[in-house]
XYZ file of C-alpha atoms in Angstrom:
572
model
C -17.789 29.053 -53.935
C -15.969 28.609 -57.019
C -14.659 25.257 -58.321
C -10.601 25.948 -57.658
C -11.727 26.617 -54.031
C -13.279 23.731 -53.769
C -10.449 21.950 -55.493
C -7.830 23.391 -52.881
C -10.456 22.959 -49.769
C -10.812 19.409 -51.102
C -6.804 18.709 -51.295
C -6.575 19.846 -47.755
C -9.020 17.403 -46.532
C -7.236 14.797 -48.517
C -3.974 15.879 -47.005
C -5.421 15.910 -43.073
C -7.294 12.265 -43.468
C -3.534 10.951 -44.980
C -2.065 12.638 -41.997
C -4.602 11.420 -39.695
C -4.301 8.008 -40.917
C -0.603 7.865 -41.566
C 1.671 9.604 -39.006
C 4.399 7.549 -38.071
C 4.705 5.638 -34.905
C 7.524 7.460 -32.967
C 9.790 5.294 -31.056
C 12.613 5.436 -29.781
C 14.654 3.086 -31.653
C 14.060 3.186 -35.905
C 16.357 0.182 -36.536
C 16.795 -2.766 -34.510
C 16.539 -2.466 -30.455
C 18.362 -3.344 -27.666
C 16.525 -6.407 -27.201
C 16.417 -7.462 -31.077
C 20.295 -6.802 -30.977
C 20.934 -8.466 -28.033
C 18.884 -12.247 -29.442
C 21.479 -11.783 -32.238
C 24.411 -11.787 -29.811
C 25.476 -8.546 -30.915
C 26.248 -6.643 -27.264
C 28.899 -3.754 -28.477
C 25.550 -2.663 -30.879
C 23.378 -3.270 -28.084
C 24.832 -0.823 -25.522
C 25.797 1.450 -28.199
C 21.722 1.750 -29.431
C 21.209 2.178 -25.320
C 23.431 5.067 -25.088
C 22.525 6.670 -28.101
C 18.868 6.815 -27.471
C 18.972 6.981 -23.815
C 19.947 9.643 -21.931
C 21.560 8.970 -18.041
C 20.244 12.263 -17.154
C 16.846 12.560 -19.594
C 13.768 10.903 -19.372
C 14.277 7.629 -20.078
C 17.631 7.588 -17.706
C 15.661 4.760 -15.614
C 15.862 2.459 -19.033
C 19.290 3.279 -19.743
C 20.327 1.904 -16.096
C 17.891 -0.991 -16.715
C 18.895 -1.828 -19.954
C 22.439 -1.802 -19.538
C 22.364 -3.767 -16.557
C 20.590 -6.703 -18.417
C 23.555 -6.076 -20.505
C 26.312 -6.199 -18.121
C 24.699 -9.599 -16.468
C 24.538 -11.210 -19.683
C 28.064 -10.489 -20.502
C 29.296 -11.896 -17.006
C 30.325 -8.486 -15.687
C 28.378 -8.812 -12.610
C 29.446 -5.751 -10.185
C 28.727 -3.340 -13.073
C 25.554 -4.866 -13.656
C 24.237 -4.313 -9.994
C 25.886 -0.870 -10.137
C 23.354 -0.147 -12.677
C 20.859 -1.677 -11.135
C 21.205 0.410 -7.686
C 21.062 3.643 -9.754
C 17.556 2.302 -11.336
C 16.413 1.075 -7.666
C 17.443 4.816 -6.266
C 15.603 6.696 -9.588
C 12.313 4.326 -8.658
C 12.687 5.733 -4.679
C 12.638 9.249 -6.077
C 9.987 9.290 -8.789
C 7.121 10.418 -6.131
C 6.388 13.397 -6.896
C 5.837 15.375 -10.986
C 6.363 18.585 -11.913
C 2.885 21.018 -13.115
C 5.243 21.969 -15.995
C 5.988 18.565 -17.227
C 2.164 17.378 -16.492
C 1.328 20.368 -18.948
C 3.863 19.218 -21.412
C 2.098 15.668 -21.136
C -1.151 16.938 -21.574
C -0.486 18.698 -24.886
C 2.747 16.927 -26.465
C 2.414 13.137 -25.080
C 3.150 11.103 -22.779
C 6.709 10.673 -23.952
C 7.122 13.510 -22.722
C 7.293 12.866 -18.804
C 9.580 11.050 -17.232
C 9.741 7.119 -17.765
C 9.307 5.608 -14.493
C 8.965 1.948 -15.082
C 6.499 -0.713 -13.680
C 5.765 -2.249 -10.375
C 6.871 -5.760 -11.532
C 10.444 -4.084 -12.292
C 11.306 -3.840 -9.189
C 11.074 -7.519 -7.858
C 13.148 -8.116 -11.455
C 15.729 -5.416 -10.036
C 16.365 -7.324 -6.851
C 15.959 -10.739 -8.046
C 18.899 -9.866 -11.216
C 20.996 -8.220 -8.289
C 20.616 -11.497 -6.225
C 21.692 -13.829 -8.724
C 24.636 -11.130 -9.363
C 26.017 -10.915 -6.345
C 25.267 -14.839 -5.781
C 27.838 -15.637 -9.126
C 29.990 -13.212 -8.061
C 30.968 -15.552 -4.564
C 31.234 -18.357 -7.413
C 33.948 -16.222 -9.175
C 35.760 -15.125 -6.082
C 35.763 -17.240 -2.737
C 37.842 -15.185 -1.036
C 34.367 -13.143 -0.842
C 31.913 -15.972 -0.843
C 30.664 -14.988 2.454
C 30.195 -11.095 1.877
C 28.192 -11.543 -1.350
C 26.245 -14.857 -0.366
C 25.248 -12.008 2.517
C 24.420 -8.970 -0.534
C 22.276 -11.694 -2.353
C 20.205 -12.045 1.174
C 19.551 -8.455 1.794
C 18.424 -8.509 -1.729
C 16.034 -10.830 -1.029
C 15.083 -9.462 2.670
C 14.545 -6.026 0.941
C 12.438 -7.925 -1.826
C 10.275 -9.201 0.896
C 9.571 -5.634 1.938
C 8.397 -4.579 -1.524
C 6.250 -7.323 -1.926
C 4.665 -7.195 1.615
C 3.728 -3.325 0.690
C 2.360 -4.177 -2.833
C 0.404 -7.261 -0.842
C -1.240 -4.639 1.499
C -2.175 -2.580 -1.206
C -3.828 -5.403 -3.604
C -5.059 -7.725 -1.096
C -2.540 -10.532 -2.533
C -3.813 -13.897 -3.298
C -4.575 -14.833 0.782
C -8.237 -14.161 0.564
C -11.437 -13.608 -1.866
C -11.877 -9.857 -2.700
C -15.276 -8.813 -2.032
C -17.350 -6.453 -4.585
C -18.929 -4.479 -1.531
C -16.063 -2.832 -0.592
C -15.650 0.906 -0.774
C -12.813 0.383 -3.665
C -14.913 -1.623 -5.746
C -17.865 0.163 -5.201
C -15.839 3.757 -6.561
C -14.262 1.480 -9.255
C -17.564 0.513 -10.724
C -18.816 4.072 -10.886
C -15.486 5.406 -12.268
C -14.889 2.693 -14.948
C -14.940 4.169 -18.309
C -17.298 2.703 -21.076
C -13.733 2.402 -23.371
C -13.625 -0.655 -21.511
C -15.646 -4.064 -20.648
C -15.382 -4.293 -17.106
C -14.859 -8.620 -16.988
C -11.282 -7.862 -19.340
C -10.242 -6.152 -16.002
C -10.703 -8.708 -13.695
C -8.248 -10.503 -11.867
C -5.412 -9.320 -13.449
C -3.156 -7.089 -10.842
C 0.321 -7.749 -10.467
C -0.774 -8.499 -6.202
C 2.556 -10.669 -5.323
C 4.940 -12.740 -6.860
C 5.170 -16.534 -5.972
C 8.191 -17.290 -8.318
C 10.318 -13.991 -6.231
C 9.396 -15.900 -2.966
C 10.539 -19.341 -4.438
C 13.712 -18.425 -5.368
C 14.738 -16.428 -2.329
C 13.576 -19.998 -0.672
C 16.630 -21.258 -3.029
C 18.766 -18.532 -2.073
C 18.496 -18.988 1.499
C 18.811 -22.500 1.258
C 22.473 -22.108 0.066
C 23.602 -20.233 2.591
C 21.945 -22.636 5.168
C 19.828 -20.476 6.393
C 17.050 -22.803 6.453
C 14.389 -21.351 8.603
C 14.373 -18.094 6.286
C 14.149 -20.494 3.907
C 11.117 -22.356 4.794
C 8.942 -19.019 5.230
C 9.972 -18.208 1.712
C 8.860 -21.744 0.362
C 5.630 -21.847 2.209
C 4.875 -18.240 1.171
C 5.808 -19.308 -2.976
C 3.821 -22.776 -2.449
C 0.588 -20.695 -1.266
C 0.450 -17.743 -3.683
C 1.207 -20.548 -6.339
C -1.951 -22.510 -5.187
C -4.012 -19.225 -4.578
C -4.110 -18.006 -8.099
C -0.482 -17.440 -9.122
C -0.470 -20.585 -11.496
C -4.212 -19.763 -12.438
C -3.233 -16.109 -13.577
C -0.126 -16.626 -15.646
C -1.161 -20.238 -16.916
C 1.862 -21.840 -15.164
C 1.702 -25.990 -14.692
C -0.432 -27.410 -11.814
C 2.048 -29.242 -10.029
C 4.750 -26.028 -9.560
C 2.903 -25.714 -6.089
C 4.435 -29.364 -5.291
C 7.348 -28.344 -6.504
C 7.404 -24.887 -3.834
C 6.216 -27.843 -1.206
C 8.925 -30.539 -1.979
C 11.390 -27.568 -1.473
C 9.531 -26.917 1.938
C 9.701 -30.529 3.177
C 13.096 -30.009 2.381
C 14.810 -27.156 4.541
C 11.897 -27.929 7.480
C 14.027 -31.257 7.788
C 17.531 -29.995 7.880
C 16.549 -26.693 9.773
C 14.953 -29.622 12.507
C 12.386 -29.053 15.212
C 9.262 -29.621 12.475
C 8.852 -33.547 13.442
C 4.983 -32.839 14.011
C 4.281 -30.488 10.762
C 6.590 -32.516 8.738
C 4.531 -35.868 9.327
C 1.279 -33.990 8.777
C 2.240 -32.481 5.239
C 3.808 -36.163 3.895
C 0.747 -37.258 5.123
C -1.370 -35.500 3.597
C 1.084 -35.325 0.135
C 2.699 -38.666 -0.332
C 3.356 -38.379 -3.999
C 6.317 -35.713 -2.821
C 9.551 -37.225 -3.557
C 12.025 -36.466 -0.741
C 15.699 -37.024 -2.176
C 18.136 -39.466 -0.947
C 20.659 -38.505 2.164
C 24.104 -39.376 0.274
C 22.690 -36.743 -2.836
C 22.971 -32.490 -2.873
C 20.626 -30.186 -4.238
C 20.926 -28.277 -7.527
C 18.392 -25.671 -8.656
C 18.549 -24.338 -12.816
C 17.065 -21.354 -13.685
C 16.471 -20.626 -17.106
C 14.954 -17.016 -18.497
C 13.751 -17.775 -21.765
C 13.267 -14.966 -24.645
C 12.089 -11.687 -24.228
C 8.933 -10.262 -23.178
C 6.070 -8.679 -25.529
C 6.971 -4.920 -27.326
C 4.782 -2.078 -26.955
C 4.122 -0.758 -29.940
C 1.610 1.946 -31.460
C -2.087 1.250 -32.344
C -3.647 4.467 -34.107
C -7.160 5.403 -34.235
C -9.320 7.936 -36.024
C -11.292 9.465 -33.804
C -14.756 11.471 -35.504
C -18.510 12.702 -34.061
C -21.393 11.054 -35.745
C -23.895 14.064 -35.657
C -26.689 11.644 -36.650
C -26.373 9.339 -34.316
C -25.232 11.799 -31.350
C -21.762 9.221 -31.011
C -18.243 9.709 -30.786
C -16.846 6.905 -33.271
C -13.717 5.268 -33.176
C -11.694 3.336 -36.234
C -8.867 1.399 -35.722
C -6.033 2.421 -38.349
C -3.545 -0.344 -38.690
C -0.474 -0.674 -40.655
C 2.867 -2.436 -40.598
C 3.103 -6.800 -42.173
C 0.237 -8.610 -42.360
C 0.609 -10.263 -39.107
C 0.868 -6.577 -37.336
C -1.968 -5.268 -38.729
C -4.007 -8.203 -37.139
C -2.920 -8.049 -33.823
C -3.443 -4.407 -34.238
C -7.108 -5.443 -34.910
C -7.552 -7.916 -32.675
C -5.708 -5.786 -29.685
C -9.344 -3.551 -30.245
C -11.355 -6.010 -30.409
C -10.485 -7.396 -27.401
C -10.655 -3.828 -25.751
C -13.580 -2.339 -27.362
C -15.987 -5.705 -28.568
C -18.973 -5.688 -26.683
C -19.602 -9.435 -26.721
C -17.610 -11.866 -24.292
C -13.807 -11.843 -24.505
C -12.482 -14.842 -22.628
C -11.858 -16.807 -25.992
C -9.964 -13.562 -27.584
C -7.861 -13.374 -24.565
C -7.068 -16.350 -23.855
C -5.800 -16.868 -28.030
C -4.213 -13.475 -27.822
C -1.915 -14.371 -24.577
C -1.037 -17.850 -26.458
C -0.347 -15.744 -29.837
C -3.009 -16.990 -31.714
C -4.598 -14.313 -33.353
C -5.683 -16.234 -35.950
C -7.645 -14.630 -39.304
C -9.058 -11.981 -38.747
C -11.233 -9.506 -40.564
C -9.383 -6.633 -41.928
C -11.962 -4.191 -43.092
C -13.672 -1.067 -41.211
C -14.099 -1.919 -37.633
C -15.461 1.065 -35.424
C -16.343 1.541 -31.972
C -19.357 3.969 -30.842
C -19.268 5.637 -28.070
C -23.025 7.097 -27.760
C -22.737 10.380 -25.934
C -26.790 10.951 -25.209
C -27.932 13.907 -23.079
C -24.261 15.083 -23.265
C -23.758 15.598 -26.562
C -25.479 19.143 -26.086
C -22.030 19.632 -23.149
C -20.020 18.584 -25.992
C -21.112 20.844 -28.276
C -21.085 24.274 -25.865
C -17.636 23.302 -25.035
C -16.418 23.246 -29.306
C -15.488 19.584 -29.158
C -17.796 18.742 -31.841
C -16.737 20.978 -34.364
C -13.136 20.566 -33.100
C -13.601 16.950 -34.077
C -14.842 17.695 -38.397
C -11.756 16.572 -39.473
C -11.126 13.735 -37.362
C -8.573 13.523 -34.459
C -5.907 10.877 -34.621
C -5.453 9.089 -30.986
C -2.542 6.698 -30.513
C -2.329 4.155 -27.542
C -0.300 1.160 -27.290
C -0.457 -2.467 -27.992
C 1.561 -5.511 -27.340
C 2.624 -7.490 -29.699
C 1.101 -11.486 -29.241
C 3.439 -14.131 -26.994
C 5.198 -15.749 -29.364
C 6.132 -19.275 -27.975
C 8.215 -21.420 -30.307
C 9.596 -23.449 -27.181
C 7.795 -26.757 -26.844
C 9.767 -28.041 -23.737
C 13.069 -27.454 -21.950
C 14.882 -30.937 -20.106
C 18.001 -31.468 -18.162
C 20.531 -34.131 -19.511
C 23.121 -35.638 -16.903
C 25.940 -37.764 -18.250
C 24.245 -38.572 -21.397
C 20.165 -39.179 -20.123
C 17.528 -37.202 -19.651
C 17.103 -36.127 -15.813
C 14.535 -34.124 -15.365
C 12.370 -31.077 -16.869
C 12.233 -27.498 -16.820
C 8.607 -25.895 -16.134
C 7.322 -22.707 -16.224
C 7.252 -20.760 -12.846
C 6.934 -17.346 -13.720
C 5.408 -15.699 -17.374
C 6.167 -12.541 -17.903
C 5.029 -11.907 -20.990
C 1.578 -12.196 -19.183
C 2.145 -10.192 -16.774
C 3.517 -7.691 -19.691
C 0.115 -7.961 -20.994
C -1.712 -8.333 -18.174
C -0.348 -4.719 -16.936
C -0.872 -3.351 -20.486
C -4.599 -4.028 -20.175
C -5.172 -2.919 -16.735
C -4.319 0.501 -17.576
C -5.318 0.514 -21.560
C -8.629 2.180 -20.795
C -7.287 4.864 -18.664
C -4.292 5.382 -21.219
C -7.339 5.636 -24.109
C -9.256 8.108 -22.215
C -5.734 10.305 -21.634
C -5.132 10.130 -25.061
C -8.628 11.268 -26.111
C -8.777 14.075 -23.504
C -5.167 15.245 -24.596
C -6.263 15.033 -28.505
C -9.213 17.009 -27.896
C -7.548 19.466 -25.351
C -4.823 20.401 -28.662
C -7.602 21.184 -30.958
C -10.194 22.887 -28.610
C -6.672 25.224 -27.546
C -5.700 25.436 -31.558
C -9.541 26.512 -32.006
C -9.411 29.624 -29.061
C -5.789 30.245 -30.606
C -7.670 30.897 -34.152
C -10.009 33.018 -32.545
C -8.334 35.398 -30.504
C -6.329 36.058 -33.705
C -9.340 36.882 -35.167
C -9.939 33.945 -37.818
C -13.249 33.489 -38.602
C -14.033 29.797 -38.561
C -17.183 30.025 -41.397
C -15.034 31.100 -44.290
C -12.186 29.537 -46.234
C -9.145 30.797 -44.446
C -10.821 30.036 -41.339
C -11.456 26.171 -42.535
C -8.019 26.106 -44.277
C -6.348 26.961 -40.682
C -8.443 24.284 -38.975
C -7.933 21.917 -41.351
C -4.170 22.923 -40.393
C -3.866 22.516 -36.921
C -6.064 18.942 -37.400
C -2.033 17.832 -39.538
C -0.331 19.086 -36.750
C -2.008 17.318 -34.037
C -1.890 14.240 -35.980
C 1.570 14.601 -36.767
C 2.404 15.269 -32.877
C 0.126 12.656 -31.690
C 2.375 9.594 -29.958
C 2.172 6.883 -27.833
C 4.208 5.837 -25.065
C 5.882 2.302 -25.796
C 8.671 2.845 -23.470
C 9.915 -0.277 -21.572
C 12.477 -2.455 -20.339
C 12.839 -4.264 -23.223
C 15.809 -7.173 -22.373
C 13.184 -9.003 -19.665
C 12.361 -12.325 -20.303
C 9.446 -13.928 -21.807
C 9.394 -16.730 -19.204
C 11.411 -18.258 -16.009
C 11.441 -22.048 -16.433
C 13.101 -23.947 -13.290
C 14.223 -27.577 -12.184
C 15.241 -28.400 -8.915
C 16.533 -31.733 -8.390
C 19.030 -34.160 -6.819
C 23.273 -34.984 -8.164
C 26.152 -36.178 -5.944
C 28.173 -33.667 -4.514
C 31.551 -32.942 -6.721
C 31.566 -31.804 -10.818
C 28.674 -32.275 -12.413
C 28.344 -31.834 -16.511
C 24.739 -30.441 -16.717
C 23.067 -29.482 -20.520
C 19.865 -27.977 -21.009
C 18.107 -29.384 -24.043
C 15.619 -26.516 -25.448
C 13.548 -27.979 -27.952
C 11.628 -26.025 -30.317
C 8.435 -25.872 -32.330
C 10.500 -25.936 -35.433
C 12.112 -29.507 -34.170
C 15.386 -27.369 -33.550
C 17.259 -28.471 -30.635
C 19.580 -25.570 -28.667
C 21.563 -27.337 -26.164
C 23.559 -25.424 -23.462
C 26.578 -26.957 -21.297
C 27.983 -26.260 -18.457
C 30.249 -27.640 -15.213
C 28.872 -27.333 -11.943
C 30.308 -27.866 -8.652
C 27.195 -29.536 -6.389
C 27.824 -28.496 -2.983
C 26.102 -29.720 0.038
C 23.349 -27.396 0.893
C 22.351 -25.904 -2.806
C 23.866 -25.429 -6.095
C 23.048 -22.709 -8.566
C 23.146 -22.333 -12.210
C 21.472 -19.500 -14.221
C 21.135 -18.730 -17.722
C 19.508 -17.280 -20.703
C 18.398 -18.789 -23.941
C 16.921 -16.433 -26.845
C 15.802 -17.815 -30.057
C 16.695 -16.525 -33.006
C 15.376 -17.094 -36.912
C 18.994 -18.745 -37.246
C 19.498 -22.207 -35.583
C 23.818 -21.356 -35.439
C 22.686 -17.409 -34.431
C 21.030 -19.045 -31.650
C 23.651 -21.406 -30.618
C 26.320 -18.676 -30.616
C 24.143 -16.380 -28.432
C 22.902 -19.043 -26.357
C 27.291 -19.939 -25.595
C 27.593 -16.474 -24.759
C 25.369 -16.923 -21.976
C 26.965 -19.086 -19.769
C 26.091 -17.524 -16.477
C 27.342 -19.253 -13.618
């Protein structure tokens, strides 16, 4: 072969590992997102970025209901909110069944391909953002208290459906699964080695004890009290169960679901017996004072961890009989290491609790940025894998991309409720979603690897029989030149699906406590890591049975950015 061949053969190979290592991470959005706008107050961009990129009628028409309705509630425009919302709750009914022609579009373009069709933990969000809708929309018009107090409730009555079906399905957090079941028994067999087994442990979304709690609170004010109690009993014992365990919540929020139990079993009457058994047993619960009303704050916090793309180089190691996987990482320095640490903690083969458990609090530390590779020995099948071409489909290298989330970041410290000039009482976690974000992304990150790797392979074993048929003989240089050529494309085409509803929360921090009835002036102090303070006012009206007030505080880079967006806010 003469040295100008080599020269060009040698260029190509240069080109394809650039490719391979290099193709951009498609996603939707190449500026800022909905989200990012949205933390910088800047709604008219924000919807126009949704309706630009989303489609009401494409694939990602669930995310442009979803996304605009988080819009619409932020901006007080309630009805249209829930409008949106009932069109994502009706898409989510009808996604049962796919297409064969879109599956094959999956399987050789990407997943971005199919239709989006969002997350079991969206749905309790749906109905729980529809509640609290249709619950400030009796504030705003009393002429129709009663109609939409009653929408809120069969809100939360269809909520309760939901969750009882996902409950059968997972087991919930009632009773100990056992290993010797049929399911776990198939599971074990059917578990991938992409994966250590412990990181998938314990972490299905199986109920949700903060959806229960608050349609305790939302029964409560409408004095349906009995409702209301079933609600609080069934928060207070998924919280103690392994709610607060799974998504690091505070010990005593369980006291807190109790003290709200206590609560409506007195005024709904008839629980003398029960009720002197449970302040028996828990006499540090506070019961408030007759002549005082109730008032419950809900504050969403943030917004939840983005997917983003994680590329890998995929090659064979024909020494070692191994399929070998690099991480490729690129972006700021503190991308690139959660990048890194993201495979680690999917692919290390030593124990991961530590890595997790830094990576959820968005620590992710220093870490080593040279080559880190994962083998995936192939044995007595690496003879199958080379009858079916996926060895020599694989001389170039394939590029796989899979998603990662980007580490919690958590510059809140604490959130407290002033009253008249003091300190009341505190705010505390009762619901992270940015762990159940990653929770979710982890439970199905070594079936999403494996999809990716099968669809890789699948493009260049078809681009190979292509080559073939059209008579190109693999051994010579045209025939390496057009391999080497369909190895760009696939890397170039290779994506990975970071779809999501971007404008959820991060975390649901609560306080329920005691005010005389009449106008109350009520400020959340938000104090962050920084020693910024964002303070948020507003003028209730304490009733008798419950009072209300929800809101939303993002944090921005800019202390008077975050004031601004945080005055927008002013739900209810």
């Amino acid at each position: 072969m003469s040295a100008s061949i080599k020269k060009v053969i040698l260029l190509f190979v240069v080109l394809v590992q650039l490719c391979l290592l290099s193709a951009c991470n498609l996603t939707p959005f190449q500026q800022l997102s909905p989200a990012q706008l949205v933390q910088q107050g800047n709604f008219v961009k924000a919807k126009q970025t949704i309706t630009n990129n989303y489609s009401k009628s494409g694939n990602e028409r669930l995310l442009y209901h979803l996304e605009l309705a988080s819009l619409f509630h932020l901006e007080k425009n309630f009805a249209q909110s829930n409008q949106h919302l009932s069109d994502a709750l009706t898409l989510i009914d009808s996604f049962y069944t796919q297409s064969i022609s879109q599956l094959v579009m999956t399987q050789f373009s990407g997943p971005t391909y199919a239709t989006f069709k969002g997350e079991a933990y969206y749905v309790p969000q749906i109905h729980i953002m529809k509640a609290l809708n249709f619950s400030a929309l009796a504030k705003s018009q009393p002429t129709k208290a009663d109609s939409y107090f009653d929408a809120a409730l069969i809100e939360m009555r269809q909520l309760d459906v939901f969750l009882a079906q996902l409950k059968d399905e997972t087991g919930g957090y009632n009773s100990v699964q056992t290993d010797d079941s049929l399911t776990a028994k198939i599971n074990r067999v059917l578990t991938p080695v992409f994966t250590p087994t412990d990181l998938l442990n314990n972490i299905d979304y199986k109920d949700d004890a903060f959806a229960h709690f608050l349609s305790g609170v939302l029964f409560e004010q409408s004095a349906e009290f009995d409702s209301a109690r079933l609600q609080y009993q069934r928060a207070m014992q998924i919280y103690e169960n392994g709610f607060e365990q799974q998504y690091k919540l505070p010990a005593e929020i369980s006291n807190k679901a109790l003290a709200g139990l206590l609560r409506v079993m007195q005024h709904a009457g008839g629980y003398e017996t029960e009720l002197l058994a449970l302040r028996k047993k828990h006499q540090d619960i506070v019961q408030n004072s007759n002549n005082l009303a109730n008032v419950t704050v809900i504050q969403n916090i943030g917004i939840a961890p983005q997917r983003k793309q994680l590329n890998l180089l995929l090659k064979a190691d024909t020494q070692a009989k191994a399929l070998v996987m690099t991480p490729i990482v690129f972006g700021n320095t503190k991308e690139r290491r959660a990048q890194m640490r993201w495979f680690s903690m999917l692919h290390a083969d030593t124990s991961l609790f530590d890595m997790i458990q830094n990576y959820m609090l968005g620590d992710i530390g220093d870490v080593a940025m040279g080559v880190v590779t994962k083998r995936i020995p192939l044995g007595p099948l690496w003879d199958d894998a080379v009858k079916l071409g996926i060895i020599d489909a694989l001389e170039f290298g394939s590029r796989i991309s899979v998603t990662y989330l980007e580490p919690i970041d958590t510059p809140i410290t604490k959130s407290e409720i002033w009253v008249a000039g003091k300190r009341h009482t505190q705010l505390l976690p009762y619901h992270s979603i940015s762990l159940l974000t990653l929770q979710d992304a982890l439970k199905k990150s070594h079936n999403e690897i494996q999809m990716a790797l099968v669809r890789e392979l699948s493009k260049a074993l078809s681009a190979k029989k292509l080559l073939k048929e059209a008579g190109v003989k693999q051994d010579n240089l045209l025939g390496r030149l057009a391999k080497l050529s369909t190895s760009v494309v696939n890397a170039v085409t290779a994506s990975a699906d970071t779809r999501q509803w971007q404008t959820l929360p991060s975390e649901i921090r609560l306080a329920q406590f005691s005010l005389p009835i009449g106008e109350q002036q009520i400020t959340i102090k938000t104090y962050l890591s920084s020693g910024r303070i964002i303070e948020h006012s507003e003028k209730l009206m304490v009733n008798k049975n419950m009072s209300l007030w929800h809101t939303h505080t993002f944090v921005t880079k800019n202390s008077e950015q975050a004031t601004l967006t945080k005055s927008t806010l002013n739900m209810e």
